[in-house]
mmCIF file of C-alpha atoms in Angstrom:
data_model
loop_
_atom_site.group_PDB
_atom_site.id
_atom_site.type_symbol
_atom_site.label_atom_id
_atom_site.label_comp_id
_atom_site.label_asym_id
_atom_site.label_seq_id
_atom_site.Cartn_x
_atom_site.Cartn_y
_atom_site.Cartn_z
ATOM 1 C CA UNK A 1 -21.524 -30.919 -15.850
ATOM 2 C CA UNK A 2 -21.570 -27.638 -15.931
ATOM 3 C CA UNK A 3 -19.332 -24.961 -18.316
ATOM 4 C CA UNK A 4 -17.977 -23.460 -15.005
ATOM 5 C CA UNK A 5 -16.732 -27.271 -14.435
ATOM 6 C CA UNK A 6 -15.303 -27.711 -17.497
ATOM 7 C CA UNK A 7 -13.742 -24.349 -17.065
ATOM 8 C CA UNK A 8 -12.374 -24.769 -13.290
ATOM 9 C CA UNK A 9 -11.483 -27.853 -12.145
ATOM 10 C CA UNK A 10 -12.270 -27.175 -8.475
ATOM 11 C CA UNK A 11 -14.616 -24.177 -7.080
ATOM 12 C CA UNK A 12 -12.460 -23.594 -3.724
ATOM 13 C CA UNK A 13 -8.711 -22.882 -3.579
ATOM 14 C CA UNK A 14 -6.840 -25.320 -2.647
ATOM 15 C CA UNK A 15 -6.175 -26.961 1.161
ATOM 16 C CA UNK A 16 -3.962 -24.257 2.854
ATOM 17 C CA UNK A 17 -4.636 -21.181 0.816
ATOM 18 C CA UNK A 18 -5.732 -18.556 2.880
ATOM 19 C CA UNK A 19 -9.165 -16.781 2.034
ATOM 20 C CA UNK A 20 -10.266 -14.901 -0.381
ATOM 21 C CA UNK A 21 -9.683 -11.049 -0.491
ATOM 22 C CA UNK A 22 -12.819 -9.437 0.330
ATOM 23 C CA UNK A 23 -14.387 -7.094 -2.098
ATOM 24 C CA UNK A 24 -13.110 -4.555 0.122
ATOM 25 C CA UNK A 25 -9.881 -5.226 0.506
ATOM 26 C CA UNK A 26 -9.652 -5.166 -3.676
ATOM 27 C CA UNK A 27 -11.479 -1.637 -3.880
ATOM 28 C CA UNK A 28 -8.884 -0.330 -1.913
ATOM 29 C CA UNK A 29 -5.687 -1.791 -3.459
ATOM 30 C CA UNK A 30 -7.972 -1.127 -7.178
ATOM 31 C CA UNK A 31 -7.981 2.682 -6.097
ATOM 32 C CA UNK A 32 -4.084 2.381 -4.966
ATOM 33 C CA UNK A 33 -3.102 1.338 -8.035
ATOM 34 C CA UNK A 34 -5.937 3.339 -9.821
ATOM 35 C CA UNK A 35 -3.710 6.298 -8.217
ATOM 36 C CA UNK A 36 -0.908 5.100 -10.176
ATOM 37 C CA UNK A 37 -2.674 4.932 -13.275
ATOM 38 C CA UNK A 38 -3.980 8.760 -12.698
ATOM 39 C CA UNK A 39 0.052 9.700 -12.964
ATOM 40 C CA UNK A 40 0.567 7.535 -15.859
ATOM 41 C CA UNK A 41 -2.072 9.212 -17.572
ATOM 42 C CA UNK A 42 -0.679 12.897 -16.459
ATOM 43 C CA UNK A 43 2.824 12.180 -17.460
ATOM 44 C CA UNK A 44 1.184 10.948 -20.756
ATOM 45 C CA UNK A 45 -0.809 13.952 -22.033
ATOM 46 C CA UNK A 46 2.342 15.729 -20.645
ATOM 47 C CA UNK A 47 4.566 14.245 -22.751
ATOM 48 C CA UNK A 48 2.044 14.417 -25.954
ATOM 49 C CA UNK A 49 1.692 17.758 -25.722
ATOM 50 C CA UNK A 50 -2.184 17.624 -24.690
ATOM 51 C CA UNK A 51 -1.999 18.995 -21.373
ATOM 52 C CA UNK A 52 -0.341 22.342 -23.148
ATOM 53 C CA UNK A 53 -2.758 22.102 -25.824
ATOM 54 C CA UNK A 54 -5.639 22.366 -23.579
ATOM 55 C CA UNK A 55 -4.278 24.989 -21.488
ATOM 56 C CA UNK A 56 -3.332 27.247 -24.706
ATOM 57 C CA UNK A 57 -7.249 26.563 -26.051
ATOM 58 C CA UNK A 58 -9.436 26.355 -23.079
ATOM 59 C CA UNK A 59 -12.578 24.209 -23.457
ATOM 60 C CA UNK A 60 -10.830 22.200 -26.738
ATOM 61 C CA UNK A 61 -8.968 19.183 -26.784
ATOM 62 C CA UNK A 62 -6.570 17.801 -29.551
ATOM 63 C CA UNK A 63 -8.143 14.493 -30.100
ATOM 64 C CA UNK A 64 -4.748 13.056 -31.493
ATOM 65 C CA UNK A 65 -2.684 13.805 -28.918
ATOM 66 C CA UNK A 66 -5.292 12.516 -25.869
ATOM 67 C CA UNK A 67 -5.452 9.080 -27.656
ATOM 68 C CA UNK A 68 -1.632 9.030 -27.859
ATOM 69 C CA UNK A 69 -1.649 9.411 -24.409
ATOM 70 C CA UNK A 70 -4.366 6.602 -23.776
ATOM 71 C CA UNK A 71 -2.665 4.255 -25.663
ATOM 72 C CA UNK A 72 0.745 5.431 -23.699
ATOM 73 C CA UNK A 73 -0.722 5.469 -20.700
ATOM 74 C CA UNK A 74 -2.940 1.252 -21.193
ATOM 75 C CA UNK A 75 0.792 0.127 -22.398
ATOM 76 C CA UNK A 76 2.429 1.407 -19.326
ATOM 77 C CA UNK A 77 -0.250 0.433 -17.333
ATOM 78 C CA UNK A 78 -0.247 -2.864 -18.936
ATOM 79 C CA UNK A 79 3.271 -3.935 -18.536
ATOM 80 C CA UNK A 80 3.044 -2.720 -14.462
ATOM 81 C CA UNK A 81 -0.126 -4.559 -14.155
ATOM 82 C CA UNK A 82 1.724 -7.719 -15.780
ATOM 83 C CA UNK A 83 4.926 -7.651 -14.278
ATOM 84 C CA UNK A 84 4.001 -7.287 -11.061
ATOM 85 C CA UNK A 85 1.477 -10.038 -10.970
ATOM 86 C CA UNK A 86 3.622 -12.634 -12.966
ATOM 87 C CA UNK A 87 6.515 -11.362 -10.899
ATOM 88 C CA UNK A 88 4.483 -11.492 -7.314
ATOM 89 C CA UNK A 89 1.139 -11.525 -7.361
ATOM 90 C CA UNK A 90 0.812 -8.096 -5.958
ATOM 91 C CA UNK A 91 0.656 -4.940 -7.614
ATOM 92 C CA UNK A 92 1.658 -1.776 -4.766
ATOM 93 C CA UNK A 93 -2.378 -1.736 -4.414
ATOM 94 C CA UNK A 94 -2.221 -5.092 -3.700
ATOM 95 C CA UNK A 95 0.330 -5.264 -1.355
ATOM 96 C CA UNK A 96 -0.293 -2.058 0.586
ATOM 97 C CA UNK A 97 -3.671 -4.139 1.880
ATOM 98 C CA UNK A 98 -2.047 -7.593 1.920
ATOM 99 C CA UNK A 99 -3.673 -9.332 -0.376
ATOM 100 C CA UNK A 100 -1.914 -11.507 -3.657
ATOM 101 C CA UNK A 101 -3.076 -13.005 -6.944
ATOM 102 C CA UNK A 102 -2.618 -16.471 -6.910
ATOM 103 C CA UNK A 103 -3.400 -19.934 -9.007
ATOM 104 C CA UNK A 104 -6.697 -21.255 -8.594
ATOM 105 C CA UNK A 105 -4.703 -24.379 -9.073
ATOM 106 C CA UNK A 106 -2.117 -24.713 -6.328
ATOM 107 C CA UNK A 107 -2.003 -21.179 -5.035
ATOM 108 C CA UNK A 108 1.285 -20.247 -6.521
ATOM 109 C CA UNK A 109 2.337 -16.844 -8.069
ATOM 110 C CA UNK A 110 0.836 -16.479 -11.218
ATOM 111 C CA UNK A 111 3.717 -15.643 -13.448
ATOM 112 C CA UNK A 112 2.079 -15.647 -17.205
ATOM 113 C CA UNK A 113 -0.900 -16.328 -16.527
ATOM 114 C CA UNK A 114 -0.288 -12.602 -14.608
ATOM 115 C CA UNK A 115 -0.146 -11.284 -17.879
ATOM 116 C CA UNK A 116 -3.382 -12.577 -19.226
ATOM 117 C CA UNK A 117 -4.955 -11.101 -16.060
ATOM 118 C CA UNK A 118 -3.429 -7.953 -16.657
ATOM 119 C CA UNK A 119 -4.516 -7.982 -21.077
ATOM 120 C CA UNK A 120 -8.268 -8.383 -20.093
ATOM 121 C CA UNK A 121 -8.089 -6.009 -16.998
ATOM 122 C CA UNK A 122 -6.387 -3.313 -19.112
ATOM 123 C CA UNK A 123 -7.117 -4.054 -22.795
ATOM 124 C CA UNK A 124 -10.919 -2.759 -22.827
ATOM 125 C CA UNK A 125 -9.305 0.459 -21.431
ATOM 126 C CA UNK A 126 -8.485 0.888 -25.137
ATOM 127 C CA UNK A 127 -12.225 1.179 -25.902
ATOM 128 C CA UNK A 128 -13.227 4.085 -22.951
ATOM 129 C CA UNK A 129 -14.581 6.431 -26.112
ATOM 130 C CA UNK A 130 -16.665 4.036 -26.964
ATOM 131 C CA UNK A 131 -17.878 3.938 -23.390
ATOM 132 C CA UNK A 132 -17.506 -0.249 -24.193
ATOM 133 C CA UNK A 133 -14.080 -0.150 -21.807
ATOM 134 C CA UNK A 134 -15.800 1.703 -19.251
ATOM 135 C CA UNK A 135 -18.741 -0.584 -18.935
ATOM 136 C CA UNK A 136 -16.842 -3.791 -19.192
ATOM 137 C CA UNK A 137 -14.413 -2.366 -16.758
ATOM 138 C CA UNK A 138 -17.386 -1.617 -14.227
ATOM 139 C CA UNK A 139 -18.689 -5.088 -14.822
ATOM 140 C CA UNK A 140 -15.647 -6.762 -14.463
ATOM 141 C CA UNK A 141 -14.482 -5.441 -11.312
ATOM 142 C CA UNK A 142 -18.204 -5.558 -9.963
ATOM 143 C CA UNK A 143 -18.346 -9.710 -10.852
ATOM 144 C CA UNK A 144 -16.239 -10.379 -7.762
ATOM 145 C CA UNK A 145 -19.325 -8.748 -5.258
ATOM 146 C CA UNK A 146 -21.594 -11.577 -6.630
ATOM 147 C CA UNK A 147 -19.119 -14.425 -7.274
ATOM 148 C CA UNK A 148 -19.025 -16.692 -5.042
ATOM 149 C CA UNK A 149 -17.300 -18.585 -3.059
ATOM 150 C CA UNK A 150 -13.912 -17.297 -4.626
ATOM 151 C CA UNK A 151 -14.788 -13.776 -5.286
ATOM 152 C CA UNK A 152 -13.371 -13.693 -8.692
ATOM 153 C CA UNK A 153 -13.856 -10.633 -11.081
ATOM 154 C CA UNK A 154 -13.939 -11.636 -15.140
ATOM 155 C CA UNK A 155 -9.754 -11.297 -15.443
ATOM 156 C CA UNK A 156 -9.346 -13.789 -12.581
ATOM 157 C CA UNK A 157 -12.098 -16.124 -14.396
ATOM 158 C CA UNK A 158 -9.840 -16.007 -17.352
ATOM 159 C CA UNK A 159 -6.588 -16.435 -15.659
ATOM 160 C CA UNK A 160 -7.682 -19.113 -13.650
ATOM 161 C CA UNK A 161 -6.474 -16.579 -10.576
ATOM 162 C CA UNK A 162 -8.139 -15.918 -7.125
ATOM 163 C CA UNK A 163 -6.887 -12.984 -5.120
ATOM 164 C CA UNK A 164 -6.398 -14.077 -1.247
ATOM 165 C CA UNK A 165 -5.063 -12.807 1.392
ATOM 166 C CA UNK A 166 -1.051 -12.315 1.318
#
């Protein structure tokens, strides 16, 4: 057998769940909620002080206050990311094209298993200066392009999620 059988019991969804999202379909809702993330991040060096910082000394950054506002902005990011998913499988990304998270299992919402989607989606973020969350970020959301026949990027592998149509 092989480790992705020991890992997943079955390699389709289940009778009756509709198809899989295309990788389409999750680029867009990605850059939807990827929009959402971009205001996160603004209200965060706002409210650190970095935005005024930089504007008062052009071409220098207070190092302090932009990885206050990273960590703000990954733990804001993280609970939307997680209570959305556990809550409904969507995030607004999500549902603006249609599409849902659901159980590999049974096809149900994924409720905490949302939130383990949502800690290795967002948790590398932490790492962008080290350009390690940027490159497992890239990879991750790439893996669903090759993946077949489910589609599933690395934080549905560990979730035991598949996104489908809603």
């Amino acid at each position: 057998m092989s480790p992705d059988h020991l890992s997943y019991p079955q390699h389709h969804p289940p009778v009756g769940m509709p198809p899989p999202a295309t990788p389409g379909q999750r680029f867009v809702a990605r850059l939807v909620d990827t929009l959402i993330l971009g205001f996160i991040w603004t209200v965060a060096l706002a409210s650190t002080g970095a935005l005024k910082y930089a504007y008062d000394h052009p071409g220098e950054q207070d190092m302090g206050k932009v990885t206050l506002s990273l960590v703000i902005t990954m733990a804001v990011y993280f609970v939307y990311e997680g209570v959305m998913l556990a809550r409904s499988g969507q995030t607004l990304g999500k549902k603006a094209l249609r599409i849902r998270v659901a159980m590999l299992s049974d096809g149900d919402v994924p409720g905490r298993q949302g939130w383990l989607r949502a800690v290795v989606y967002v948790l590398p973020g932490m790492l962008i200066p080290l350009l390690v969350g940027t490159l497992f970020w890239l990879l991750n959301v790439l893996w669903c392009t090759w993946d077949q026949p489910l589609r599933q990027c690395l934080h549905d592998k560990a979730a035991k999620t598949v996104v489908v149509a809603a």
